[in-house]
Amino acid sequence: MTDFFAGISPVKYAPDAPAEDLAFRHYNADEMIAGKRMEDHLRFAVAWWHSFAWPGGDPFGGQTFERPWFGDTMELARLKADVAFEMFAILGQPYYCWHDADVRPEGATFAESKRNFEEIIDYIGEKMEGQGTKLLWGTANLFSHRRFMAGAATNPDPEVFAWSAATVKNCIDATHKLGGENYVLWGGREGYETLLNTDLKRERAQAGRFLQMVVDYKHKIGFKGAILIEPKPQEPTKHQYDYDVATVYSFLKEFGLETEVQMNIEQGHAILAGHSFEHELAMAAALGIFGSIDMNRNDYQSGWDTDQFPNNVPEVALAYYEVLKAGGFTTGGTNFDAKLRRQSLDPKDLIAAHVGAMDICARGLKAAAAMLEDGGLEAARAARYAGWDDATAQTWLTSASLDQIEAQVAGGGIDPQPRSGQQEILENYVSRFV
Amino acid sequence: MTDFFAGISPVKYAPDAPAEDLAFRHYNADEMIAGKRMEDHLRFAVAWWHSFAWPGGDPFGGQTFERPWFGDTMELARLKADVAFEMFAILGQPYYCWHDADVRPEGATFAESKRNFEEIIDYIGEKMEGQGTKLLWGTANLFSHRRFMAGAATNPDPEVFAWSAATVKNCIDATHKLGGENYVLWGGREGYETLLNTDLKRERAQAGRFLQMVVDYKHKIGFKGAILIEPKPQEPTKHQYDYDVATVYSFLKEFGLETEVQMNIEQGHAILAGHSFEHELAMAAALGIFGSIDMNRNDYQSGWDTDQFPNNVPEVALAYYEVLKAGGFTTGGTNFDAKLRRQSLDPKDLIAAHVGAMDICARGLKAAAAMLEDGGLEAARAARYAGWDDATAQTWLTSASLDQIEAQVAGGGIDPQPRSGQQEILENYVSRFV
Amino acid sequence: MTDFFAGISPVKYAPDAPAEDLAFRHYNADEMIAGKRMEDHLRFAVAWWHSFAWPGGDPFGGQTFERPWFGDTMELARLKADVAFEMFAILGQPYYCWHDADVRPEGATFAESKRNFEEIIDYIGEKMEGQGTKLLWGTANLFSHRRFMAGAATNPDPEVFAWSAATVKNCIDATHKLGGENYVLWGGREGYETLLNTDLKRERAQAGRFLQMVVDYKHKIGFKGAILIEPKPQEPTKHQYDYDVATVYSFLKEFGLETEVQMNIEQGHAILAGHSFEHELAMAAALGIFGSIDMNRNDYQSGWDTDQFPNNVPEVALAYYEVLKAGGFTTGGTNFDAKLRRQSLDPKDLIAAHVGAMDICARGLKAAAAMLEDGGLEAARAARYAGWDDATAQTWLTSASLDQIEAQVAGGGIDPQPRSGQQEILENYVSRFV
Amino acid sequence: MTDFFAGISPVKYAPDAPAEDLAFRHYNADEMIAGKRMEDHLRFAVAWWHSFAWPGGDPFGGQTFERPWFGDTMELARLKADVAFEMFAILGQPYYCWHDADVRPEGATFAESKRNFEEIIDYIGEKMEGQGTKLLWGTANLFSHRRFMAGAATNPDPEVFAWSAATVKNCIDATHKLGGENYVLWGGREGYETLLNTDLKRERAQAGRFLQMVVDYKHKIGFKGAILIEPKPQEPTKHQYDYDVATVYSFLKEFGLETEVQMNIEQGHAILAGHSFEHELAMAAALGIFGSIDMNRNDYQSGWDTDQFPNNVPEVALAYYEVLKAGGFTTGGTNFDAKLRRQSLDPKDLIAAHVGAMDICARGLKAAAAMLEDGGLEAARAARYAGWDDATAQTWLTSASLDQIEAQVAGGGIDPQPRSGQQEILENYVSRFV
Ligand SMILES: [Co+2]
Ligand SMILES: [Co+2]
Ligand SMILES: [Co+2]
Ligand SMILES: [Co+2]
Ligand SMILES: [Co+2]
Ligand SMILES: [Co+2]
Ligand SMILES: [Co+2]
Ligand SMILES: [Co+2]
């Protein structure tokens, strides 16, 4: 045991705990919701990078956090892992996620980085076995080092493409070895700063080729987890290629990969793209590519990715409603790709942030499940489209041609009358559950 | 001749005209640019709706314009057409565009609207013949009447779907009859106000079916023009399905229509979607679906569609650069889907706005053609990707697998070194042309 | 009794009412919260314009609502008033608000408009007496008619300034006559579309003069209500002069009116200005100019003023927390400057929207009052600034000079150590109340 | 001479230089514009921080630039200064600016930092004398070190207030010693991340006190330069107190400092605040607080401060038009608070970026001066407000009361008629100059 979380006990479900206690007031892992344990619905994961690797910097200032494991040695990397697993235990979070660069120090060469990585993956593997925490997904950091400044798969320099491919290969191997349930590709710097020096078509082709290789390799080694892409519209680059769910789908369709790849959708990125979180979830479900979520919000007033822990039940409930409608998570889960505010210096802040987020999610899930069971929204939705059950209407959707329909309309008898969309009544309905 | 433009003579190319004169200082229809007449490059079109039908209202106030043709009779519709063609003549604009609702009064029934429409289309056809002005595209207004409040093709009520299909059929017929070179679908209210009452998947399928019927009908009647979709991310609805070029491409691919349909891209809509105009153009070209443009800007400080005449040469030049790189317009052109500010009451404002816009476009085109001829940007771009010409690099793009590449990288010898992206140097280059 | 709300009974507090019933589940007018009746805390008001005058149009389509009172006669104006008071009774809302243009038909001349207005004000006055509904505030519509297209007080044409002054005079008179508790100025089109034709300094001076006359007149006639300005950053104009609370304060200070005028703050306008609602409320309180609120939200994804009914308790609670900290409303109240979505056609939608909003506000108020009573936030805030209680620190705030402080710091002994800002812990605290 | 800029000669005015040459094609220091040398109009300054201290990091990646002077020793600080002055010489820029933290290494104590600072200031002073480059302004970095994470003057911890005051004292001293023409306060982290832990009123009072001490100290030591505040709405904090010009004016008026302090206005910050650059300039001029500019743009598609070199002549021309209308710079100037894109690695990029920006500014200035001399805009503006010259109109602005005006209007004879605002015609006018 390190002493980083000294004085902080494992957090329990205790709805009536005193205000100052760290306790779950809503998240109760074993409670059954819609026929499944709450833990099995939510499948929470901690993100290694924000919780253990981020120093608290922003574009106008450097490190605010002073963690005993900050530094570039293997010994510190192990200390970091020790603290991480202590936090997983305190929170009772069943899953976690990593980038390679979060867990191992960068070596002087690719080979040295690889050795460092393999060694720490083994170390982490032992800790996982001892504790039962699982890996929701692994991923590669292909954006922080200066070699990636112009992208990874979409870099104008083929050597960066190769370096990136090699890195992903090793990250998939490690994910596979640790029993990870998914492998994620977030398009770090796959995008551009200026169109003036960019060949969109060529870079898109590079990305398509890269993804095909990833899918091929997954099958080759028998990795059964899902390959997930995480959309984001901008930041760090001015334009990120994986703008939003619909854009990624256009890419998957172009390269014939829409049955091989699913989406990891982050609330903050949905907002940056001009959408709501539930929109992106519903869109992915409609396109058959829903996978997993990053449950971290953006500040609506900030134009950059703030990656904050969720704290708004009405919003979270609408998100889980879409997740449940899509059948719930299979390999996916609820990752907190969220970082403390850089002024939240204390170990207790780190625990409290996760506890609060887990409670918010539990409340959202319960509300969503209750709405789905009640059926009010779905009944209203069904009623709104009920006209399509008509036989003539069905011919319009299947066999009729434009001129046949025109003849029917011009002949009279069709004169559509507006009906209320009942938006406020439906919003009131939702409010009764949240 | 009506007296609406009394005192305004046809506008001529006169670069040294006195400041107070209405004259083209840059647009010279017959001047050869990169082997083609300027007019044939730019293919300007006036939009009937903004120039002749819009009363000057906004969400906080009603009509400011007082046009003698405002009203709902066929006689006034003819007067409107008379004035329109007088304006086309004054400007020497080779093309124009309409919605059905711009040119004819709405009838009490579909059949009556159809009769009104056919009558006015004949009237317009005669004027076209007399004058030589051509139809760049026709389109249907499926959003203003209250029957369309919940969408057209994507309406929950199948009768609205049918009404819309019938309307589009007649609009395609009229476009065909007048020799129109394209038919445009802008997704008016194809979108949603709230997900709570919306079935995304079903509405997407309705839209797919509708578009298929449009394409089938086009072929059936032998219409040779292009079918164009105009993307827009929001407004009037909170979420418009045709968000941006990539989103529309995802839709076309899903329904197998990507070789049948092209894009009509509007600068203002690109901006609302979080993109630059040149991004959307380059994306459409990369995807092989570039068609036509609406050259009207958005105010960067306004969160709604302001549809203003263009007035920034550096921006316009980058747009035409993409158009020229894509091979220039074939059936497409430069439509001004732009409206006067509602305080610009005078007939002279209407002429001056178009003249200014045409001059801005002429300057942009000339700069774009000069840059392309000079070749500086393309040479820099080619140099940036030159590493891919290497034989090994080519294997990475074609045959190598992830583990083969990893072996090469782990073996040493590949250590990519960042090279300057030269953004400011390229921006300086462009500045020398605009 | 009209039959507009046929079948809809007065809405009662009935927390366990069946789901389909129109009932207050949280708003209980007589329930005591922090020593005051809930009704006296919240002081709800209906906005005449959105509920009874708005036809459902938007920039891409016209009227969707078909109300029996639409039209321009005095008889229809009386019918509209009849229905309005029926709605006030159904909702049990204690207050309402109007613009002159909402309640009376525009006349052919100023004098005729004035006669119409006086007549309908008398009619309304009788209804108020009979029913007990009160006027929260009156205001003048100085933006819808085309004469106001370039502003009212800030118009380049002095005749519009005069017309506006005359209109406001009559609206203050009517407000006074009806016992209104405030008079509001919202800067309709006080702003500009383009700086190119605008003299900012001159228009600011016109606005200052106008406001001084309003204040003078209020005192002259003995109107005891508050004069309120409602900030908004944009829409309808590209730049509205009353951008946000701080901007309006700069204006009040320049013209020496900061003790005469207070703020009416709307959530939607706060959001358009890049702020949170609670920010604007806290800022007004800090500046001593807090007055009243318009409790209608903006859609975070829409770049225009959507004026929607509130539906997010966590947001509303933070707003009422600032209201309570500022001492609660005196003359002010909670106006719903909110409109139905244009697809919400039914009379029931209008009632349900208000009922839902009132319940949301009741929940927010209760949570805010509980947080304030609990004192957790204020205790944490006080602790964070406690260092300032130190005597030396106090000299820094009062008497020390820069060089004296520098000598102390350079002398050593002062080396500030960061302390956690505890943002997530405070957010968790709030979440326990909402 | 260092060898950093090896091979780069001083940049000359050479309008016909070959495309590949670094040359001024528009900026000609000695050319007379509106009676003043171009250099004396523009008063260009290089920003030490972006050009020499910024390592190329962003929130998703670290250092990309590898500069030989990076590190924390006095020797490297001198090397940095050597290179800086070599760049000033190459560019012929007459001015530069610094933060204390840009020029000296942070010491272990305040006293050590002060010694480092004084030593390097002396070193810089010698270089200035030798070369003739002047200091446009100095400023203090009160935001990068973790001690400032919760603000400087507005920190909840009085020791940070004291540290900040002491730092500013020394920075003013150094500015004074070097003959600096202004001293700037940019509100680094004066703002908040969450209202929940913030006392707006108290922090505003701290800021007011701090600014008063700064002004007092300036007078005490006889510093004749201007004190400038640089507004910014957000980033790094969620809400920065110095939101925009109007907000800062409200603050100055509250603390009675509006005649002591002027504005340093940055284009990028204007855009983040929802304004145009020219708006902020015109507003400052109208309020009598215009001082200086930071001529660096924001990307309209990015929601954060991108600090890019200017490259759009039409925008820059409108900015200089406001500067010229305000009488031109007195102590102020044109600072490039602009950074290279992080992929622009080469020394040549640094020179080219400044050369391009200086040329853009020169073109903007020339266009602005020509428009002002031509007088077209001012004539149109004067005509638009000409009605106010009428004697009756003047009484409305001076002596009339609301009821007197109402009597005039109700009496008939006043019926304002809308006149065209001519926006497009004015935009065309501007386009002819840019
Ligand atoms: Co994120
Ligand atoms: Co994420
Ligand atoms: Co548009
Ligand atoms: Co368009
Ligand atoms: Co509003
Ligand atoms: Co309002
Ligand atoms: Co900046
Ligand atoms: Co700046």
GROMACS .gro file of N, CA and C in nm, chain A residues 114 149 155-156 158-161 163 166 170 192 195 197-199 201-203 206 209 213 220 239 243 246 250 273 275 279 286-287 381 384-385 387-388 396-398 400 403 405-406 414-416 419 421, chain B residues 114 149 155-156 158-163 166 170 192 195 197-199 201-204 206 209 213 220 239 243 246 250 273 275 279 286 381 384-385 387-388 396-398 400 403 406 414-416 419 421:
model
  294
  114LYS      N    1   0.914  -0.020  -2.630
  114LYS     CA    2   0.841  -0.146  -2.635
  114LYS      C    3   0.875  -0.233  -2.515
  149MET      N    4   0.326   1.546  -3.461
  149MET     CA    5   0.266   1.681  -3.470
  149MET      C    6   0.179   1.699  -3.595
  155ASN      N    7  -0.023   1.115  -4.150
  155ASN     CA    8   0.095   1.201  -4.160
  155ASN      C    9   0.150   1.205  -4.303
  156PRO      N   10   0.195   1.320  -4.347
  156PRO     CA   11   0.261   1.327  -4.478
  156PRO      C   12   0.389   1.244  -4.483
  158PRO      N   13   0.566   0.901  -4.436
  158PRO     CA   14   0.530   0.760  -4.420
  158PRO      C   15   0.596   0.695  -4.300
  159GLU      N   16   0.708   0.747  -4.257
  159GLU     CA   17   0.773   0.688  -4.140
  159GLU      C   18   0.687   0.705  -4.015
  160VAL      N   19   0.613   0.812  -4.009
  160VAL     CA   20   0.523   0.828  -3.894
  160VAL      C   21   0.408   0.730  -3.903
  161PHE      N   22   0.361   0.710  -4.025
  161PHE     CA   23   0.259   0.607  -4.048
  161PHE      C   24   0.309   0.473  -3.997
  163TRP      N   25   0.558   0.408  -3.783
  163TRP     CA   26   0.577   0.413  -3.638
  163TRP      C   27   0.442   0.395  -3.566
  166ALA      N   28   0.316   0.036  -3.601
  166ALA     CA   29   0.391  -0.051  -3.511
  166ALA      C   30   0.343  -0.033  -3.367
  170ASN      N   31   0.149  -0.314  -3.108
  170ASN     CA   32   0.189  -0.352  -2.973
  170ASN      C   33   0.080  -0.322  -2.870
  192TYR      N   34  -0.618   1.848  -3.968
  192TYR     CA   35  -0.523   1.943  -4.026
  192TYR      C   36  -0.531   2.077  -3.955
  195LEU      N   37  -0.567   2.377  -4.456
  195LEU     CA   38  -0.590   2.306  -4.581
  195LEU      C   39  -0.478   2.334  -4.681
  197ASN      N   40  -0.169   2.310  -4.677
  197ASN     CA   41  -0.062   2.212  -4.694
  197ASN      C   42  -0.113   2.068  -4.687
  198THR      N   43  -0.242   2.051  -4.706
  198THR     CA   44  -0.305   1.921  -4.679
  198THR      C   45  -0.370   1.861  -4.804
  199ASP      N   46  -0.354   1.732  -4.820
  199ASP     CA   47  -0.420   1.658  -4.928
  199ASP      C   48  -0.525   1.568  -4.862
  201LYS      N   49  -0.777   1.396  -4.962
  201LYS     CA   50  -0.814   1.268  -5.022
  201LYS      C   51  -0.708   1.163  -4.991
  202ARG      N   52  -0.584   1.206  -4.999
  202ARG     CA   53  -0.473   1.116  -4.973
  202ARG      C   54  -0.471   1.076  -4.825
  203GLU      N   55  -0.493   1.173  -4.739
  203GLU     CA   56  -0.489   1.143  -4.596
  203GLU      C   57  -0.605   1.051  -4.557
  206GLN      N   58  -0.502   0.709  -4.651
  206GLN     CA   59  -0.407   0.655  -4.554
  206GLN      C   60  -0.481   0.602  -4.430
  209ARG      N   61  -0.663   0.276  -4.508
  209ARG     CA   62  -0.567   0.165  -4.513
  209ARG      C   63  -0.525   0.124  -4.372
  213MET      N   64  -0.580  -0.242  -4.177
  213MET     CA   65  -0.473  -0.322  -4.117
  213MET      C   66  -0.504  -0.357  -3.971
  220LYS      N   67  -0.641  -1.170  -3.711
  220LYS     CA   68  -0.525  -1.258  -3.718
  220LYS      C   69  -0.488  -1.314  -3.582
  239HIS      N   70  -0.928   2.100  -3.760
  239HIS     CA   71  -1.030   2.009  -3.811
  239HIS      C   72  -0.984   1.865  -3.790
  243TYR      N   73  -1.495   1.379  -3.723
  243TYR     CA   74  -1.574   1.491  -3.671
  243TYR      C   75  -1.687   1.449  -3.576
  246ALA      N   76  -2.174   1.063  -3.774
  246ALA     CA   77  -2.212   1.052  -3.915
  246ALA      C   78  -2.089   1.059  -4.005
  250SER      N   79  -1.945   0.775  -4.263
  250SER     CA   80  -1.915   0.798  -4.406
  250SER      C   81  -1.779   0.736  -4.440
  273ALA      N   82  -1.909   1.930  -3.141
  273ALA     CA   83  -1.952   1.913  -3.281
  273ALA      C   84  -2.089   1.975  -3.307
  275HIS      N   85  -2.371   1.898  -3.139
  275HIS     CA   86  -2.477   1.801  -3.114
  275HIS      C   87  -2.501   1.785  -2.964
  279HIS      N   88  -2.803   1.276  -2.916
  279HIS     CA   89  -2.807   1.272  -3.063
  279HIS      C   90  -2.702   1.175  -3.119
  286ALA      N   91  -2.885   0.409  -3.470
  286ALA     CA   92  -2.958   0.401  -3.596
  286ALA      C   93  -2.871   0.343  -3.707
  287LEU      N   94  -2.741   0.372  -3.701
  287LEU     CA   95  -2.649   0.324  -3.805
  287LEU      C   96  -2.590   0.188  -3.770
  381ARG      N   97  -4.407   0.812  -2.931
  381ARG     CA   98  -4.334   0.806  -3.058
  381ARG      C   99  -4.408   0.717  -3.157
  384ARG      N  100  -4.705   0.879  -3.304
  384ARG     CA  101  -4.675   0.989  -3.398
  384ARG      C  102  -4.652   0.936  -3.540
  385TYR      N  103  -4.598   0.816  -3.552
  385TYR     CA  104  -4.569   0.761  -3.684
  385TYR      C  105  -4.675   0.660  -3.729
  387GLY      N  106  -4.945   0.666  -3.874
  387GLY     CA  107  -5.002   0.677  -4.008
  387GLY      C  108  -4.931   0.590  -4.110
  388TRP      N  109  -4.807   0.560  -4.085
  388TRP     CA  110  -4.729   0.481  -4.180
  388TRP      C  111  -4.772   0.334  -4.183
  396TRP      N  112  -4.591   0.371  -5.067
  396TRP     CA  113  -4.506   0.487  -5.096
  396TRP      C  114  -4.361   0.459  -5.053
  397LEU      N  115  -4.347   0.378  -4.950
  397LEU     CA  116  -4.213   0.347  -4.900
  397LEU      C  117  -4.146   0.235  -4.977
  398THR      N  118  -4.222   0.166  -5.057
  398THR     CA  119  -4.165   0.045  -5.118
  398THR      C  120  -4.170   0.049  -5.270
  400ALA      N  121  -4.404   0.255  -5.496
  400ALA     CA  122  -4.459   0.363  -5.578
  400ALA      C  123  -4.349   0.450  -5.638
  403ASP      N  124  -4.418   0.978  -5.992
  403ASP     CA  125  -4.534   1.022  -6.071
  403ASP      C  126  -4.662   0.951  -6.028
  405ILE      N  127  -4.729   0.872  -5.717
  405ILE     CA  128  -4.772   0.945  -5.597
  405ILE      C  129  -4.833   1.079  -5.637
  406GLU      N  130  -4.769   1.143  -5.732
  406GLU     CA  131  -4.821   1.273  -5.774
  406GLU      C  132  -4.963   1.261  -5.826
  414ILE      N  133  -5.585   1.392  -5.054
  414ILE     CA  134  -5.471   1.395  -4.962
  414ILE      C  135  -5.445   1.540  -4.926
  415ASP      N  136  -5.465   1.573  -4.802
  415ASP     CA  137  -5.446   1.713  -4.757
  415ASP      C  138  -5.399   1.708  -4.613
  416PRO      N  139  -5.269   1.687  -4.593
  416PRO     CA  140  -5.217   1.660  -4.459
  416PRO      C  141  -5.245   1.772  -4.360
  419ARG      N  142  -5.032   1.803  -3.681
  419ARG     CA  143  -5.068   1.756  -3.546
  419ARG      C  144  -4.960   1.801  -3.450
  421GLY      N  145  -4.665   1.833  -3.205
  421GLY     CA  146  -4.547   1.752  -3.176
  421GLY      C  147  -4.529   1.728  -3.026
  548LYS      N  148  -5.075   2.352  -5.861
  548LYS     CA  149  -5.010   2.296  -5.979
  548LYS      C  150  -5.044   2.375  -6.104
  583MET      N  151  -4.437   2.156  -4.117
  583MET     CA  152  -4.371   2.198  -3.992
  583MET      C  153  -4.288   2.085  -3.931
  589ASN      N  154  -4.133   1.338  -4.261
  589ASN     CA  155  -4.246   1.369  -4.175
  589ASN      C  156  -4.305   1.242  -4.113
  590PRO      N  157  -4.348   1.248  -3.989
  590PRO     CA  158  -4.417   1.132  -3.930
  590PRO      C  159  -4.550   1.102  -3.999
  592PRO      N  160  -4.741   1.023  -4.327
  592PRO     CA  161  -4.711   0.982  -4.465
  592PRO      C  162  -4.777   1.071  -4.569
  593GLU      N  163  -4.886   1.136  -4.534
  593GLU     CA  164  -4.950   1.225  -4.632
  593GLU      C  165  -4.859   1.342  -4.668
  594VAL      N  166  -4.779   1.385  -4.573
  594VAL     CA  167  -4.686   1.493  -4.605
  594VAL      C  168  -4.576   1.441  -4.697
  595PHE      N  169  -4.532   1.320  -4.670
  595PHE     CA  170  -4.436   1.254  -4.759
  595PHE      C  171  -4.492   1.252  -4.901
  596ALA      N  172  -4.615   1.211  -4.914
  596ALA     CA  173  -4.677   1.201  -5.047
  596ALA      C  174  -4.689   1.338  -5.112
  597TRP      N  175  -4.738   1.435  -5.034
  597TRP     CA  176  -4.751   1.572  -5.086
  597TRP      C  177  -4.616   1.623  -5.135
  600ALA      N  178  -4.508   1.448  -5.456
  600ALA     CA  179  -4.584   1.502  -5.568
  600ALA      C  180  -4.530   1.640  -5.610
  604ASN      N  181  -4.343   1.760  -5.975
  604ASN     CA  182  -4.380   1.872  -6.061
  604ASN      C  183  -4.267   1.973  -6.077
  626TYR      N  184  -3.498   1.758  -3.678
  626TYR     CA  185  -3.590   1.748  -3.563
  626TYR      C  186  -3.572   1.864  -3.468
  629LEU      N  187  -3.538   1.515  -2.999
  629LEU     CA  188  -3.524   1.371  -3.018
  629LEU      C  189  -3.637   1.295  -2.949
  631ASN      N  190  -3.946   1.305  -2.961
  631ASN     CA  191  -4.059   1.258  -3.042
  631ASN      C  192  -4.015   1.206  -3.179
  632THR      N  193  -3.887   1.176  -3.192
  632THR     CA  194  -3.830   1.147  -3.324
  632THR      C  195  -3.773   1.006  -3.333
  633ASP      N  196  -3.795   0.942  -3.446
  633ASP     CA  197  -3.736   0.812  -3.474
  633ASP      C  198  -3.633   0.833  -3.586
  635LYS      N  199  -3.392   0.661  -3.715
  635LYS     CA  200  -3.366   0.554  -3.812
  635LYS      C  201  -3.476   0.549  -3.917
  636ARG      N  202  -3.598   0.564  -3.869
  636ARG     CA  203  -3.713   0.559  -3.959
  636ARG      C  204  -3.711   0.681  -4.052
  637GLU      N  205  -3.682   0.795  -3.996
  637GLU     CA  206  -3.683   0.916  -4.079
  637GLU      C  207  -3.570   0.912  -4.183
  638ARG      N  208  -3.457   0.854  -4.143
  638ARG     CA  209  -3.346   0.839  -4.238
  638ARG      C  210  -3.387   0.746  -4.353
  640GLN      N  211  -3.694   0.697  -4.459
  640GLN     CA  212  -3.787   0.772  -4.543
  640GLN      C  213  -3.711   0.861  -4.641
  643ARG      N  214  -3.551   0.656  -4.918
  643ARG     CA  215  -3.651   0.614  -5.015
  643ARG      C  216  -3.690   0.731  -5.107
  647MET      N  217  -3.647   0.767  -5.520
  647MET     CA  218  -3.755   0.796  -5.614
  647MET      C  219  -3.721   0.915  -5.704
  654LYS      N  220  -3.617   0.837  -6.558
  654LYS     CA  221  -3.737   0.803  -6.633
  654LYS      C  222  -3.773   0.911  -6.737
  673HIS      N  223  -3.169   2.032  -3.534
  673HIS     CA  224  -3.073   1.945  -3.603
  673HIS      C  225  -3.126   1.912  -3.741
  677TYR      N  226  -2.638   1.760  -4.233
  677TYR     CA  227  -2.552   1.847  -4.152
  677TYR      C  228  -2.439   1.912  -4.232
  680ALA      N  229  -1.978   1.559  -4.528
  680ALA     CA  230  -1.945   1.422  -4.485
  680ALA      C  231  -2.070   1.348  -4.440
  684SER      N  232  -2.237   1.009  -4.597
  684SER     CA  233  -2.271   0.887  -4.521
  684SER      C  234  -2.410   0.839  -4.559
  707ALA      N  235  -2.179   2.487  -3.962
  707ALA     CA  236  -2.141   2.350  -3.927
  707ALA      C  237  -2.002   2.343  -3.864
  709HIS      N  238  -1.719   2.454  -4.010
  709HIS     CA  239  -1.617   2.434  -4.113
  709HIS      C  240  -1.590   2.565  -4.187
  713HIS      N  241  -1.311   2.399  -4.684
  713HIS     CA  242  -1.311   2.262  -4.632
  713HIS      C  243  -1.422   2.179  -4.696
  720ALA      N  244  -1.291   1.552  -5.272
  720ALA     CA  245  -1.222   1.429  -5.233
  720ALA      C  246  -1.316   1.309  -5.241
  815ARG      N  247   0.268   2.125  -5.158
  815ARG     CA  248   0.190   2.011  -5.113
  815ARG      C  249   0.256   1.881  -5.160
  818ARG      N  250   0.556   1.794  -4.963
  818ARG     CA  251   0.529   1.751  -4.825
  818ARG      C  252   0.499   1.602  -4.818
  819TYR      N  253   0.438   1.546  -4.922
  819TYR     CA  254   0.402   1.405  -4.922
  819TYR      C  255   0.500   1.319  -5.001
  821GLY      N  256   0.767   1.173  -4.948
  821GLY     CA  257   0.821   1.051  -4.887
  821GLY      C  258   0.742   0.927  -4.926
  822TRP      N  259   0.617   0.946  -4.959
  822TRP     CA  260   0.533   0.831  -4.994
  822TRP      C  261   0.569   0.770  -5.129
  830TRP      N  262   0.359  -0.024  -4.748
  830TRP     CA  263   0.278   0.000  -4.628
  830TRP      C  264   0.134   0.036  -4.665
  831LEU      N  265   0.121   0.101  -4.779
  831LEU     CA  266  -0.013   0.143  -4.822
  831LEU      C  267  -0.088   0.033  -4.894
  832THR      N  268  -0.017  -0.073  -4.930
  832THR     CA  269  -0.083  -0.172  -5.016
  832THR      C  270  -0.085  -0.311  -4.954
  834ALA      N  271   0.153  -0.454  -4.684
  834ALA     CA  272   0.210  -0.492  -4.554
  834ALA      C  273   0.102  -0.508  -4.448
  837ASP      N  274   0.185  -0.635  -3.827
  837ASP     CA  275   0.300  -0.698  -3.761
  837ASP      C  276   0.426  -0.692  -3.848
  840GLU      N  277   0.554  -0.350  -3.786
  840GLU     CA  278   0.610  -0.341  -3.650
  840GLU      C  279   0.749  -0.400  -3.647
  848ILE      N  280   1.404   0.332  -3.842
  848ILE     CA  281   1.293   0.424  -3.872
  848ILE      C  282   1.275   0.514  -3.751
  849ASP      N  283   1.303   0.639  -3.770
  849ASP     CA  284   1.290   0.734  -3.658
  849ASP      C  285   1.248   0.868  -3.716
  850PRO      N  286   1.117   0.885  -3.738
  850PRO     CA  287   1.069   1.000  -3.814
  850PRO      C  288   1.106   1.133  -3.749
  853ARG      N  289   0.917   1.783  -3.976
  853ARG     CA  290   0.955   1.888  -4.072
  853ARG      C  291   0.851   1.999  -4.064
  855GLY      N  292   0.566   2.254  -4.119
  855GLY     CA  293   0.445   2.255  -4.201
  855GLY      C  294   0.431   2.383  -4.281
   0.00000   0.00000   0.00000
